[in-house]
Coordinates of C-alpha atoms and ligand atoms in Angstrom, one line a residue:
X1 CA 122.0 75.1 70.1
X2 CA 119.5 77.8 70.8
X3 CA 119.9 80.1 73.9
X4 CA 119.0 78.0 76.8
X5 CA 115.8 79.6 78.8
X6 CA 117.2 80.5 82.7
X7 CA 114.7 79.5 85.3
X8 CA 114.5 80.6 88.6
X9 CA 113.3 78.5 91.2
X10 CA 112.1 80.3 94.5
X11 CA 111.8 77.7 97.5
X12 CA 109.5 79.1 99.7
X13 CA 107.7 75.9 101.0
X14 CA 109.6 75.9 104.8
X15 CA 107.7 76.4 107.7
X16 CA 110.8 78.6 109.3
X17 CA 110.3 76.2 112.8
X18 CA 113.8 78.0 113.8
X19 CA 112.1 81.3 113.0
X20 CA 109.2 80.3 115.2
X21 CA 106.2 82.9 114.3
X22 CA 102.6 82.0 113.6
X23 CA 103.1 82.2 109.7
X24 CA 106.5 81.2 108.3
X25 CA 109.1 83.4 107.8
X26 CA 108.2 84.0 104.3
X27 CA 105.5 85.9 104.7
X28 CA 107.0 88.1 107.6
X29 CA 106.7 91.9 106.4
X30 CA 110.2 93.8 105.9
X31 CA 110.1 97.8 105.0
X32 CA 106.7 97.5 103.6
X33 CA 106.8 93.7 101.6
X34 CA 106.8 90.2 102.6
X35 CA 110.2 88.3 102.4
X36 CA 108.6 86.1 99.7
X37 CA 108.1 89.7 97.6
X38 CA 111.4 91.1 98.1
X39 CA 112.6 88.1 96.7
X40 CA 110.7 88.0 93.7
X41 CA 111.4 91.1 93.0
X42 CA 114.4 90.3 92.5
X43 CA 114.1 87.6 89.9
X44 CA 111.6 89.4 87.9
X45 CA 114.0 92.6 87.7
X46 CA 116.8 90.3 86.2
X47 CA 117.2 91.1 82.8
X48 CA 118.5 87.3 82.3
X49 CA 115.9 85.3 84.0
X50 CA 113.3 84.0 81.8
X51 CA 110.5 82.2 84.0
X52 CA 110.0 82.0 87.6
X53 CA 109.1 78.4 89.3
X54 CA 107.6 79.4 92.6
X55 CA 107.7 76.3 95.3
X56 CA 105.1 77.3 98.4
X57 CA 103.4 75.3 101.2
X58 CA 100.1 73.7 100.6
X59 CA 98.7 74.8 104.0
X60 CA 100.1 78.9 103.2
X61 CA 99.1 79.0 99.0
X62 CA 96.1 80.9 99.7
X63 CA 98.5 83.6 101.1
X64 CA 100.9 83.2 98.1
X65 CA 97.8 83.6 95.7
X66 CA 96.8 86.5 97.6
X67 CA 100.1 88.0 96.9
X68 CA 100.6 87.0 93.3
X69 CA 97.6 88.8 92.4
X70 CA 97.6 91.7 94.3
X71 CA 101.6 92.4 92.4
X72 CA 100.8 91.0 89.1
X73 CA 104.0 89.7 88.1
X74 CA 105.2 88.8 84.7
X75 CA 107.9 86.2 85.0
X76 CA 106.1 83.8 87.4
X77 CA 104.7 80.7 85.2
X78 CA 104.4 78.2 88.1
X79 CA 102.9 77.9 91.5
X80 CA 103.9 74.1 92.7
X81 CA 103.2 72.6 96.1
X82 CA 106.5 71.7 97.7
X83 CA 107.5 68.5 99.9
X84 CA 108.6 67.9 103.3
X85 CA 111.7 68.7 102.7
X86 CA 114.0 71.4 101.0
X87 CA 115.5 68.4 98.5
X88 CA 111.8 67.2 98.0
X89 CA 111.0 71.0 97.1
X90 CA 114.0 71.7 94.9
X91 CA 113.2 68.1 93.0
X92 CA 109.3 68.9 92.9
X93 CA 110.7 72.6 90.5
X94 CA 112.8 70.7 88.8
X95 CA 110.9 67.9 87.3
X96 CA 108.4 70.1 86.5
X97 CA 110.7 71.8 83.5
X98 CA 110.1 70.1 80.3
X99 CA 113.2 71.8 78.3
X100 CA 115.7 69.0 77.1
X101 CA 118.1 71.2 78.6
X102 CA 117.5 74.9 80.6
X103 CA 119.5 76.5 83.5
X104 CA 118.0 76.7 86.8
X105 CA 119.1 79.3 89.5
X106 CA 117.6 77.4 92.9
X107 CA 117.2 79.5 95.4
X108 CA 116.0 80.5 99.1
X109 CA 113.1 82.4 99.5
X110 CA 114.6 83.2 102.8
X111 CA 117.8 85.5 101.4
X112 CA 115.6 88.1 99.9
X113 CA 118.9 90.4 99.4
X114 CA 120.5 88.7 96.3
X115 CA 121.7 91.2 94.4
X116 CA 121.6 91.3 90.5
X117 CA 125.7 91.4 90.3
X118 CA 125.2 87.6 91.7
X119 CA 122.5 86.2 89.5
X120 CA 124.8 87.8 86.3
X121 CA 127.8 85.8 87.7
X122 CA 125.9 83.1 87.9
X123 CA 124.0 83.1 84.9
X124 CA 127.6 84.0 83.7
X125 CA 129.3 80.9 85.0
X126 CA 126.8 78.5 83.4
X127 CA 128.1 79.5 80.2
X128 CA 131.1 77.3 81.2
X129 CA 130.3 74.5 84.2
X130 CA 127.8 72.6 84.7
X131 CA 127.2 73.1 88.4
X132 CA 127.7 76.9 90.2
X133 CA 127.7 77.3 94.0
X134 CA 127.9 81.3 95.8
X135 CA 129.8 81.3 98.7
X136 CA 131.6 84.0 100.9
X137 CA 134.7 83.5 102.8
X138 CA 134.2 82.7 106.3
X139 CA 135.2 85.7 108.8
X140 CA 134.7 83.3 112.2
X141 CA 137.1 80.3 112.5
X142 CA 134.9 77.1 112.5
X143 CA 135.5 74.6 115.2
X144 CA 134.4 71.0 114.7
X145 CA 132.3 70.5 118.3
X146 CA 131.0 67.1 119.8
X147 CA 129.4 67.1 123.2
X148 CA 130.5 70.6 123.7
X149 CA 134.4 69.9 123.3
X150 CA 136.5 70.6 120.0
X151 CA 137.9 68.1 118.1
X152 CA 139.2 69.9 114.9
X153 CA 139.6 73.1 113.8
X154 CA 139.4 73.0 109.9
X155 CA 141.7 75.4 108.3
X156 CA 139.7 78.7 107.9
X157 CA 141.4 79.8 104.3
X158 CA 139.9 76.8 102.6
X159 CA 136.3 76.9 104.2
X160 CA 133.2 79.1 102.8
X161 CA 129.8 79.6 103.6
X162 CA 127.2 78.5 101.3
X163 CA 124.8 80.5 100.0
X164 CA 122.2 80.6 97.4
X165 CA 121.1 80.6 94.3
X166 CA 122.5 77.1 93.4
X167 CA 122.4 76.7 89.8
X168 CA 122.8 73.9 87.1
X169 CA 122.3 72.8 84.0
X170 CA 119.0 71.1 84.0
X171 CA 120.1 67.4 83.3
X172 CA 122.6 67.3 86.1
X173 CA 120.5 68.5 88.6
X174 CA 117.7 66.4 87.6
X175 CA 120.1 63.0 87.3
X176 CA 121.7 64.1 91.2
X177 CA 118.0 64.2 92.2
X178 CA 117.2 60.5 90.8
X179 CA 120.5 59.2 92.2
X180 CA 119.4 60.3 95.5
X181 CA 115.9 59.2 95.6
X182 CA 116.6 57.0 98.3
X183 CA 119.4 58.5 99.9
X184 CA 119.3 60.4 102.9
X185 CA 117.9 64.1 103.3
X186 CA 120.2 66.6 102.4
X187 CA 119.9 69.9 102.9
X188 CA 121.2 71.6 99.6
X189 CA 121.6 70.8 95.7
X190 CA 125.3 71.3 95.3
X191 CA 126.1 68.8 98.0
X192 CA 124.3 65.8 95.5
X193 CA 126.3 66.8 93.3
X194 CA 129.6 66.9 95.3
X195 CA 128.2 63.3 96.6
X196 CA 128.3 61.6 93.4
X197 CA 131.3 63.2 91.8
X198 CA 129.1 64.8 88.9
X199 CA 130.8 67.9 88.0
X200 CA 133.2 70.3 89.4
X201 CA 130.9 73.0 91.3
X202 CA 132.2 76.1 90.3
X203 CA 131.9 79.3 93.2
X204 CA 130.5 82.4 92.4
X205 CA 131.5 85.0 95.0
X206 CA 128.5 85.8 97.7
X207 CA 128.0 89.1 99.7
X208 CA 127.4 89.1 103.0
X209 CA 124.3 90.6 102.8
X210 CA 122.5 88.1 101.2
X211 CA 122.0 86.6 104.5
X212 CA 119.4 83.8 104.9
X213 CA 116.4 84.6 107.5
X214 CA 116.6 81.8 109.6
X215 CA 116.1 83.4 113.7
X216 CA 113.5 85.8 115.1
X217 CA 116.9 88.2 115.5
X218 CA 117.3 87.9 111.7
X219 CA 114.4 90.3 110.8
X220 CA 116.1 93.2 112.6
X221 CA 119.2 93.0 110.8
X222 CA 117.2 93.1 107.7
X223 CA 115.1 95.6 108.4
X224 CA 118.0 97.7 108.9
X225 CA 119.7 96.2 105.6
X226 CA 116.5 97.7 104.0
X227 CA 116.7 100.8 105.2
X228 CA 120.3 101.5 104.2
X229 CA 120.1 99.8 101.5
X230 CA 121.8 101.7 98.6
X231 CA 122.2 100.8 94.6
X232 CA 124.7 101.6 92.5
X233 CA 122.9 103.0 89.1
X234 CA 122.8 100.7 86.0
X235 CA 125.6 102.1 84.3
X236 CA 124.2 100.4 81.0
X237 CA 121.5 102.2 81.0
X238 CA 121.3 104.1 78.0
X239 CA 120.4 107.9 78.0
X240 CA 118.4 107.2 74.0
X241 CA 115.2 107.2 76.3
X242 CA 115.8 110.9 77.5
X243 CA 114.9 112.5 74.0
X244 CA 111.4 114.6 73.7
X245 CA 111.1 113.9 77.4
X246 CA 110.1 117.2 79.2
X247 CA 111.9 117.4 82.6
X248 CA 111.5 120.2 85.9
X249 CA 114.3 120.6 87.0
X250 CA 114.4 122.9 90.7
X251 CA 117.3 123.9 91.9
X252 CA 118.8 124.0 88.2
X253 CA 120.5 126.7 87.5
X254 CA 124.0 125.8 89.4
X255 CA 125.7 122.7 90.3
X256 CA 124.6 119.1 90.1
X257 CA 121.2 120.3 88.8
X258 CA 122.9 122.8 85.8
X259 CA 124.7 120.0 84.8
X260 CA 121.7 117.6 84.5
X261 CA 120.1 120.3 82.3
X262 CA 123.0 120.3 80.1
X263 CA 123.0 117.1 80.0
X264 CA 119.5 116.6 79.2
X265 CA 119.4 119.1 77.1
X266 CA 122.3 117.3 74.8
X267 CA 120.1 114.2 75.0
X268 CA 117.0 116.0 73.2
X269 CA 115.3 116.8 76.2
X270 CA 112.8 119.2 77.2
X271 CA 114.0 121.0 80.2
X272 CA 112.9 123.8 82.6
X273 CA 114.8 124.7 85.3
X274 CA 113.3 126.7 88.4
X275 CA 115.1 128.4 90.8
X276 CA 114.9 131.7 92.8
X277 CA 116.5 133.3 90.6
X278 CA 113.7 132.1 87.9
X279 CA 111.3 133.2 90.4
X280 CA 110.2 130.0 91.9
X281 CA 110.5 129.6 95.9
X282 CA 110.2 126.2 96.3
X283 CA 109.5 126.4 99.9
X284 CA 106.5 128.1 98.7
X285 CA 103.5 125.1 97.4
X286 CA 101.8 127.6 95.1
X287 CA 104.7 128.8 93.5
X288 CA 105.8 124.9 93.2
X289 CA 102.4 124.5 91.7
X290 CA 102.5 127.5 89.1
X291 CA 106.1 126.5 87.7
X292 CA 104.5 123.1 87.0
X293 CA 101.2 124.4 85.7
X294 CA 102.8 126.7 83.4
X295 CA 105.7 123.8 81.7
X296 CA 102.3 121.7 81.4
X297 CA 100.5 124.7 79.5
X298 CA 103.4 124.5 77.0
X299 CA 104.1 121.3 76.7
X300 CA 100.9 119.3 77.4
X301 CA 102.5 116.9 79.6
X302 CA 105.6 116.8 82.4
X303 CA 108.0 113.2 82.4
X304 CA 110.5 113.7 85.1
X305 CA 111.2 116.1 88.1
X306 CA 114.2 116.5 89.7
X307 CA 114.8 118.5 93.1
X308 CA 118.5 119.2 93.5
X309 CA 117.9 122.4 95.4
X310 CA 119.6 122.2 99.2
X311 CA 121.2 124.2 101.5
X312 CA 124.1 123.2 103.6
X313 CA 125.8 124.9 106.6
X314 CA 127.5 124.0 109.1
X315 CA 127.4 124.9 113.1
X316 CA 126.6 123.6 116.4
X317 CA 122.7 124.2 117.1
X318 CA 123.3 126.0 120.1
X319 CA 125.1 128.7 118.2
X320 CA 122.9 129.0 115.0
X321 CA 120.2 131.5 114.7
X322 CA 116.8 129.8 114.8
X323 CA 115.2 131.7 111.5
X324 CA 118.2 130.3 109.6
X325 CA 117.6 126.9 110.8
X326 CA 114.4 126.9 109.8
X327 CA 115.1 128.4 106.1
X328 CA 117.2 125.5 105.7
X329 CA 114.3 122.7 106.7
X330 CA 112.5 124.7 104.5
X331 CA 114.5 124.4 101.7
X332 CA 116.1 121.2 102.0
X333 CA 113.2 118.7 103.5
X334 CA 109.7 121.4 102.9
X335 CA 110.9 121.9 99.4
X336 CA 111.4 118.0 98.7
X337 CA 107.6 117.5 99.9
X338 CA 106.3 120.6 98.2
X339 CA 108.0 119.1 95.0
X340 CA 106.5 115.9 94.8
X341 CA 103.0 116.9 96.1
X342 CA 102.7 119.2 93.4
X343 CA 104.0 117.3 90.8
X344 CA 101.7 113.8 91.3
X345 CA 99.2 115.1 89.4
X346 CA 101.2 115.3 86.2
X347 CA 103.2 112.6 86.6
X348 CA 100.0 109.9 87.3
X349 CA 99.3 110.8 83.5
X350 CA 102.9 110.0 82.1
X351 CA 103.5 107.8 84.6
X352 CA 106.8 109.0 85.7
X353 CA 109.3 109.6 88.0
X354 CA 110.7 112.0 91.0
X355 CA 114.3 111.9 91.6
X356 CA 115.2 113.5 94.9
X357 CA 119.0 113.9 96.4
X358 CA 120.4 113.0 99.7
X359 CA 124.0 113.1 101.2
X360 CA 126.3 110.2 102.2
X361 CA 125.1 111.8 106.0
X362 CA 121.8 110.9 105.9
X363 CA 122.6 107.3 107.6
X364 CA 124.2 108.8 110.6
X365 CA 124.0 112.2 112.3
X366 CA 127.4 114.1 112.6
X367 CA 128.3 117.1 115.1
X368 CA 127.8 120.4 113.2
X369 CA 125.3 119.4 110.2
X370 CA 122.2 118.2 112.4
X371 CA 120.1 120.3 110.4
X372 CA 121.3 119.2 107.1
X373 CA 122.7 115.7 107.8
X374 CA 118.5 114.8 109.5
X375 CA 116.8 116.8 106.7
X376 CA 118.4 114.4 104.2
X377 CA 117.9 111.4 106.2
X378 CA 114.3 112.8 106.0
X379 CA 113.8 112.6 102.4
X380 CA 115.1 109.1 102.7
X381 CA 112.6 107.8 104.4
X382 CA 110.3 110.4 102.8
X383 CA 110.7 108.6 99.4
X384 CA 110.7 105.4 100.7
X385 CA 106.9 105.7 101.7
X386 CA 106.2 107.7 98.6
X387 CA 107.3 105.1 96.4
X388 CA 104.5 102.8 98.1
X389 CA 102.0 105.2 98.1
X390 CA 102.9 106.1 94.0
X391 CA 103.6 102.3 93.0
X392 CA 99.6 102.0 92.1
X393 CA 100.0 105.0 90.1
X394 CA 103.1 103.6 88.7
X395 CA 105.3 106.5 89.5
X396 CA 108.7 106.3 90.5
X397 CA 110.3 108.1 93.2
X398 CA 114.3 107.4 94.3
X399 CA 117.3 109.5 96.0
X400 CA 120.4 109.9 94.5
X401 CA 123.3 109.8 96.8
X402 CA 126.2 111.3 95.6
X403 CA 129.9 111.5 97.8
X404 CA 131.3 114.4 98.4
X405 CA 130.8 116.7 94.9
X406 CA 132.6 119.4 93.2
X407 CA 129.6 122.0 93.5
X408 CA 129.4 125.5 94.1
X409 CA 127.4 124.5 97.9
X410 CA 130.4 122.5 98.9
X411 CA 132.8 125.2 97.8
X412 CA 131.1 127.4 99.4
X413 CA 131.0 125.2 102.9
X414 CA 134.4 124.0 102.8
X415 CA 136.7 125.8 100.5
X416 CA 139.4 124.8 98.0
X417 CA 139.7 120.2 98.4
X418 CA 142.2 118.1 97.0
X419 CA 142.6 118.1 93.1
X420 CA 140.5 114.4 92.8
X421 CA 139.3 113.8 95.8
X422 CA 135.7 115.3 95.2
X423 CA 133.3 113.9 92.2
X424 CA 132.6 115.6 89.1
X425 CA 128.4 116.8 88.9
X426 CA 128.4 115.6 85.3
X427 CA 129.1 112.1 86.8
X428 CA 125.9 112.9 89.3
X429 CA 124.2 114.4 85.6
X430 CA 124.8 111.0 84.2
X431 CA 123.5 108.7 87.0
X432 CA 120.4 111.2 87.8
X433 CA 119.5 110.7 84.0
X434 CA 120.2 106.9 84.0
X435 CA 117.9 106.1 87.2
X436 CA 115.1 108.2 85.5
X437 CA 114.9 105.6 83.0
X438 CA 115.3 102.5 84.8
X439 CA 112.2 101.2 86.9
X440 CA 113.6 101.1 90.0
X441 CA 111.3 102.5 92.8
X442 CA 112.6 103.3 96.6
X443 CA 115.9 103.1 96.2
X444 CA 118.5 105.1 97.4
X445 CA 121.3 105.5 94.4
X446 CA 125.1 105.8 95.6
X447 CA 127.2 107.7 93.0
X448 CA 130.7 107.3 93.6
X449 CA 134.0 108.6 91.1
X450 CA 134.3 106.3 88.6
X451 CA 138.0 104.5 88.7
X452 CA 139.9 105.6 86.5
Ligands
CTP501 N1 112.1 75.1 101.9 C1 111.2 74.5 101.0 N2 110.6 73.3 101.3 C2 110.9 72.7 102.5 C3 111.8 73.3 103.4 C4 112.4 74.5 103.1 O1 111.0 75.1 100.0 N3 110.3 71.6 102.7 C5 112.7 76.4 101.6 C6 112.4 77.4 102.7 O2 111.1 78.0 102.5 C7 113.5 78.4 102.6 C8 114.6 77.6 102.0 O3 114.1 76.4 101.6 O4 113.2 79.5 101.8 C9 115.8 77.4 103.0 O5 115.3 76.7 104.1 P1 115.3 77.1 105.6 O6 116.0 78.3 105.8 O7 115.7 75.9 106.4 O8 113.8 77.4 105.9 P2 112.7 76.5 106.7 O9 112.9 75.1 106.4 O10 111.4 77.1 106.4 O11 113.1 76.9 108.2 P3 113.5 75.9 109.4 O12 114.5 75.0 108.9 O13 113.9 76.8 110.5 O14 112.2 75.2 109.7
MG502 MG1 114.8 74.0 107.0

């Protein structure tokens, strides 16, 4: 049999009546997007999903319109009206597939955090069942409660929550569906099938943070889950895409940024490294700007640029000298902006990509590195608006977060650490190189040492 095409199916015809806003939750706006974008997102950047069925309300479609054409998406190849309920919705997407056979990954436009580990499991698992559920363990006891009184406590080790996508192979789903025409409103696909004994529904493990926007509180927790929110780079990614590509590279000549160079270089790169000690001051913009101008003169064009200068040191603010503060703003948040400013120009014509770096501090201040640990929780933030501001130009702008790294800076800071403990810059080379390629925008990208 040929490959069977993997649909998924976005419900997003709910009026959120628990969420209680004028427009429904859908369509609420989280770090920059609406809900219903996030979650698109998602589906069109999995490399497995084939078409996108996209179920909206009749009385919000103008909105949806609105939004499909101002992103221009590539996978989405229908726009259906849902029903009055989620079952109505889910059947509406379904009997609109005319494969004799297809998977379908149904899911909530509400959980706009599924990751891309889940919808590989699940696509995964459909290789072998017929029916695939995601559910997390449950960390509350649940209580059965009538009239506000117990009367049984279900064991806990046995129970799961429920989450989505739901996913099935096209017939069963569609024969649950016609079984239940007339039979009662249920609230999610897998329990059809569990009804009428179709298939054994096998579970694919959830995350906690695909949580389901359901209460005015939710959007808070979200936004948050945004703003942390960290990827681990594609480790398939290959580096063939690096060759001829002619990369800045400031702050190269020691540490994590020498080793991408090397490692660049190896790849067939183009690279130029700037540095003090190559006579570039990047807290300076014109000498940003004449670094740039000059690799263009050579080369005619400029792909990627990397900033891995920093500076860290330590000390309570009270004790520090002020100048030295300020050299170190200059050089670790000044320099970032200096960086991409000058650089937008070149990159508009290639369109391509900024990679920045932060530290594992940046999501909480800690006594001692207030200057560094906020000037890297600056550039966070700092690239999370660029990459808004560059999406029409389609250039790409993330943060690499590396743990603690074996670099001359942190030998410098902290002395001699445990053989092992600290990760290697060629594994911060690798993952810098890798996220260049990919087309991920925004992100913040955790590095961490590879298990051995
Ligand atoms: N959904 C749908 N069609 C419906 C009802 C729900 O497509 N008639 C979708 C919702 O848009 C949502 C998902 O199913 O993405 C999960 O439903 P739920 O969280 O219950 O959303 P709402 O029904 O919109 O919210 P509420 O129950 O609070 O009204
Ligand atoms: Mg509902």
């Amino acid at each position: 049999m040929d490959k069977l095409k993997n649909y998924g199916i976005i419900l997003a015809s709910g009026t959120g009546s628990r969420y209680n806003t004028d427009i429904p939750k859908q369509f609420v706006k989280i770090a920059g997007k609406t809900v219903m974008e996030h979650t698109i997102e998602v589906f069109e950047a999995a490399a497995d999903i084939d078409e996108i069925i996209l179920v909206i309300n009749p009385d919000y479609r103008h909105i949806a319109e609105d939004l499909l054409l101002k992103n221009n998406y590539k996978k989405i190849t229908k726009l259906l009206n849902g029903g009055d309920t989620r079952k109505e919705s889910s059947y509406i997407a379904i009997s609109s597939i005319e494969d004799v056979e297809a998977n379908v990954l149904i899911h909530d436009c509400a959980r706009p955090f599924l990751s891309q580990r889940i919808i590989n499991d699940c696509v995964e698992a459909l290789k072998t069942y017929n029916a695939v559920d995601v559910a997390i363990p449950s960390a509350d006891t649940i209580v059965k409660v009538k009239d506000k009184v117990i009367y049984s406590i279900p064991n806990r080790a046995e129970l799961q929550r429920g989450q989505t996508p739901q996913c099935f192979k096209l017939s069963l789903i569609k024969k649950a569906h016609e079984l239940s025409r007339n039979d009662g409103n249920f609230t999610d696909d897998c329990g059809l099938i569990v009804k009428y004994d179709l298939s054994d529904v096998y579970v694919v493990d959830g995350e906690g943070e695909n949580i389901k926007i359901t209460y005015p509180e939710d959007i808070f927790m979200a936004d948050r889950l945004f703003q942390l929110r960290s990827v681990l780079c594609p480790d398939e990614q290959s580096l063939n895409g690096i060759k001829d590509k002619v990369i800045v590279i400031f702050g190269g000549t020691s540490g994590i940024g020498k080793c991408i160079e090397d490692l660049a270089l190896e790849c067939g790169a183009k690279v130029f490294s700037a540095s003090t000690r190559t006579g570039c001051d990047i807290t300076s913009f014109d000498s940003v700007c004449k670094f740039l101008e000059n690799v263009n003169s050579q080369c005619g064009k400029i792909d990627y640029v990397i900033n891995s200068a920093g500076i860290l040191k330590m000390g309570k603010l009270l004790e520090r000298d002020i100048e030295d503060i300020k050299n170190d703003i200059n050089v670790n948040y000044i320099g970032s902006i200096n960086v991409v400013k000058a650089s937008i120009p070149y990159l508009q014509k290639t369109k391509g990509a900024v990679l920045l770096f932060a530290s594992s501090s940046y999501t909480r201040g800690r006594a001692l590195y207030s200057t560094y640990s906020s000037t890297k929780a600056g550039i966070v933030n700092l690239s999370q608006a660029l990459a808004e501001e560059l999406a029409a130009d389609d250039i790409r702008i993330n943060v690499i977060n590396p743990e603690r790294t074996a670099t001359p800076m942190r030998f410098k800071a902290f002395g001699k650490e445990p053989e092992g403990s600290l990760l290697q810059p060629e594994v911060v080379a690798e993952a810098s190189l890798k996220t260049l390629l990919t087309n991920l925008t925004g992100q913040v990208i955790d590095v961490r040492r590879k298990a051995k």
